[in-house]
Tab-separated table of C-alpha atoms in Angstrom:
chain	number	residue	atom	x	y	z
A	18	GLN	CA	4.991	-13.588	12.460
A	19	VAL	CA	5.472	-10.237	10.727
A	20	GLN	CA	5.031	-6.842	12.349
A	21	LEU	CA	4.286	-3.951	10.018
A	22	VAL	CA	4.501	-0.260	10.859
A	23	GLU	CA	3.287	2.444	8.475
A	24	SER	CA	4.400	6.051	8.392
A	25	GLY	CA	4.038	9.076	6.158
A	26	GLY	CA	0.324	9.788	6.212
A	27	GLY	CA	-1.075	13.246	6.674
A	28	LEU	CA	-3.040	16.117	5.195
A	29	VAL	CA	-2.314	17.394	1.710
A	30	GLN	CA	-4.064	19.613	-0.816
A	31	ALA	CA	-5.478	18.197	-4.006
A	32	GLY	CA	-2.741	17.825	-6.588
A	33	GLY	CA	-0.102	17.275	-3.956
A	34	SER	CA	2.029	14.265	-3.109
A	35	LEU	CA	2.699	11.978	-0.169
A	36	ARG	CA	4.888	8.954	0.342
A	37	LEU	CA	3.838	6.165	2.655
A	38	SER	CA	6.368	3.750	4.119
A	39	CYS	CA	5.806	0.388	5.743
A	40	THR	CA	8.632	-1.301	7.584
A	41	ALA	CA	8.506	-4.955	8.542
A	42	SER	CA	10.197	-6.863	11.305
A	43	GLY	CA	10.095	-10.373	12.648
A	44	SER	CA	10.303	-12.488	9.537
A	45	THR	CA	11.751	-12.793	6.049
A	46	PHE	CA	10.399	-9.738	4.285
A	47	SER	CA	11.627	-10.577	0.788
A	48	ILE	CA	9.447	-13.664	0.372
A	49	TYR	CA	6.203	-11.743	0.778
A	50	ALA	CA	4.054	-10.056	-1.776
A	51	MET	CA	3.489	-6.637	-0.244
A	52	ALA	CA	0.413	-4.535	-0.783
A	53	TRP	CA	-1.285	-1.286	0.099
A	54	TYR	CA	-5.003	-1.229	0.793
A	55	ARG	CA	-7.248	1.672	1.665
A	56	GLN	CA	-10.600	2.127	3.291
A	57	ALA	CA	-12.602	5.316	3.062
A	58	PRO	CA	-15.406	6.099	5.513
A	59	GLY	CA	-18.512	4.080	4.699
A	60	LYS	CA	-16.757	2.094	1.979
A	61	GLN	CA	-15.242	-1.343	1.680
A	62	ARG	CA	-11.515	-1.788	1.867
A	63	GLU	CA	-9.921	-1.900	-1.562
A	64	LEU	CA	-6.597	-3.098	-2.886
A	65	VAL	CA	-4.631	-0.103	-4.156
A	66	ALA	CA	-1.405	-1.742	-5.344
A	67	PHE	CA	0.767	-4.729	-4.724
A	68	ILE	CA	4.301	-5.754	-5.514
A	69	ARG	CA	5.475	-9.325	-5.838
A	70	SER	CA	8.716	-10.659	-4.445
A	71	THR	CA	10.055	-10.407	-8.012
A	72	GLY	CA	9.341	-6.674	-8.060
A	73	SER	CA	6.511	-6.757	-10.572
A	74	THR	CA	3.506	-4.629	-9.691
A	75	ASN	CA	-0.260	-4.284	-10.104
A	76	TYR	CA	-2.418	-1.232	-9.536
A	77	ALA	CA	-6.073	-0.444	-9.130
A	78	ASP	CA	-7.412	1.418	-12.147
A	79	SER	CA	-8.239	4.420	-9.969
A	80	VAL	CA	-4.572	5.045	-9.113
A	81	LYS	CA	-2.735	3.947	-12.260
A	82	GLY	CA	-0.338	6.601	-13.456
A	83	ARG	CA	-0.516	8.483	-10.137
A	84	PHE	CA	0.701	5.998	-7.511
A	85	THR	CA	3.878	3.940	-7.494
A	86	ILE	CA	4.575	1.005	-5.196
A	87	SER	CA	8.164	-0.057	-4.596
A	88	ARG	CA	10.117	-2.154	-2.154
A	89	ASP	CA	13.579	-2.155	-0.649
A	90	ASP	CA	14.247	-5.654	0.676
A	91	ALA	CA	17.514	-4.546	2.291
A	92	LYS	CA	15.481	-2.178	4.465
A	93	ASN	CA	12.443	-4.457	4.872
A	94	THR	CA	10.350	-1.575	3.602
A	95	VAL	CA	7.623	-1.061	1.037
A	96	TYR	CA	6.670	2.394	-0.211
A	97	LEU	CA	3.675	3.984	-1.845
A	98	GLN	CA	4.439	7.203	-3.689
A	99	MET	CA	1.191	9.061	-4.264
A	100	ASN	CA	1.137	11.936	-6.744
A	101	SER	CA	-1.654	14.096	-8.142
A	102	LEU	CA	-3.757	13.297	-5.115
A	103	LYS	CA	-7.503	13.781	-5.269
A	104	PRO	CA	-10.054	14.238	-2.480
A	105	GLU	CA	-11.413	10.791	-3.309
A	106	ASP	CA	-8.039	9.324	-2.291
A	107	THR	CA	-8.840	10.218	1.313
A	108	ALA	CA	-8.780	7.007	3.346
A	109	VAL	CA	-6.907	4.971	5.911
A	110	TYR	CA	-4.074	3.267	4.065
A	111	SER	CA	-2.807	-0.052	5.395
A	112	CYS	CA	0.077	-2.168	4.255
A	113	SER	CA	-0.108	-5.927	4.180
A	114	ALA	CA	2.299	-8.810	3.772
A	115	GLY	CA	0.922	-11.859	2.052
A	116	THR	CA	0.898	-13.944	-1.087
A	117	THR	CA	-0.423	-13.561	-4.579
A	118	ALA	CA	-3.834	-14.980	-5.400
A	119	ASN	CA	-6.094	-15.655	-8.379
A	120	GLY	CA	-3.264	-16.914	-10.521
A	121	GLY	CA	-1.039	-14.047	-9.497
A	122	SER	CA	-3.436	-11.282	-10.455
A	123	SER	CA	-4.364	-10.287	-6.914
A	124	HIS	CA	-3.112	-10.286	-3.332
A	125	ARG	CA	-4.028	-12.409	-0.345
A	126	PRO	CA	-3.234	-10.587	2.905
A	127	GLN	CA	-1.724	-12.448	5.849
A	128	HIS	CA	-0.383	-9.688	8.080
A	129	TRP	CA	-1.500	-6.093	8.547
A	130	GLY	CA	-0.093	-2.833	9.720
A	131	GLN	CA	-2.064	-0.445	11.912
A	132	GLY	CA	-2.977	1.975	9.122
A	133	ALA	CA	-2.137	5.574	8.270
A	134	GLN	CA	-4.639	8.336	7.605
A	135	VAL	CA	-4.337	10.204	4.321
A	136	THR	CA	-6.576	13.227	3.899
A	137	VAL	CA	-6.717	15.184	0.663
A	138	SER	CA	-8.420	18.569	0.826
A	139	SER	CA	-10.053	20.207	-2.161
């Protein structure tokens, strides 16, 4: 079993930056593909970015060039650096530990954190 705890959410003005962190405990972090998802009010949850155990990454088109996912296996932590934030990035962001899916092009979540609110004001 993996326990995930997010931190770093908050309120920021449009154009600003935030960094989310997600620290894992209870299992072997390095074997998991780690991902960040978000869910805005009234919308379905969407995959924002994921990073494989090899370190390679995938991003949703809406965040490419603005967000960067990274991992530090020595610290059992995955990060999401969010730059040039827009009001439409407002959502609850959740990290997930899982596997790759669809031939490696997507993520299959197995464990979830509790979520962190990110609010971007215009």
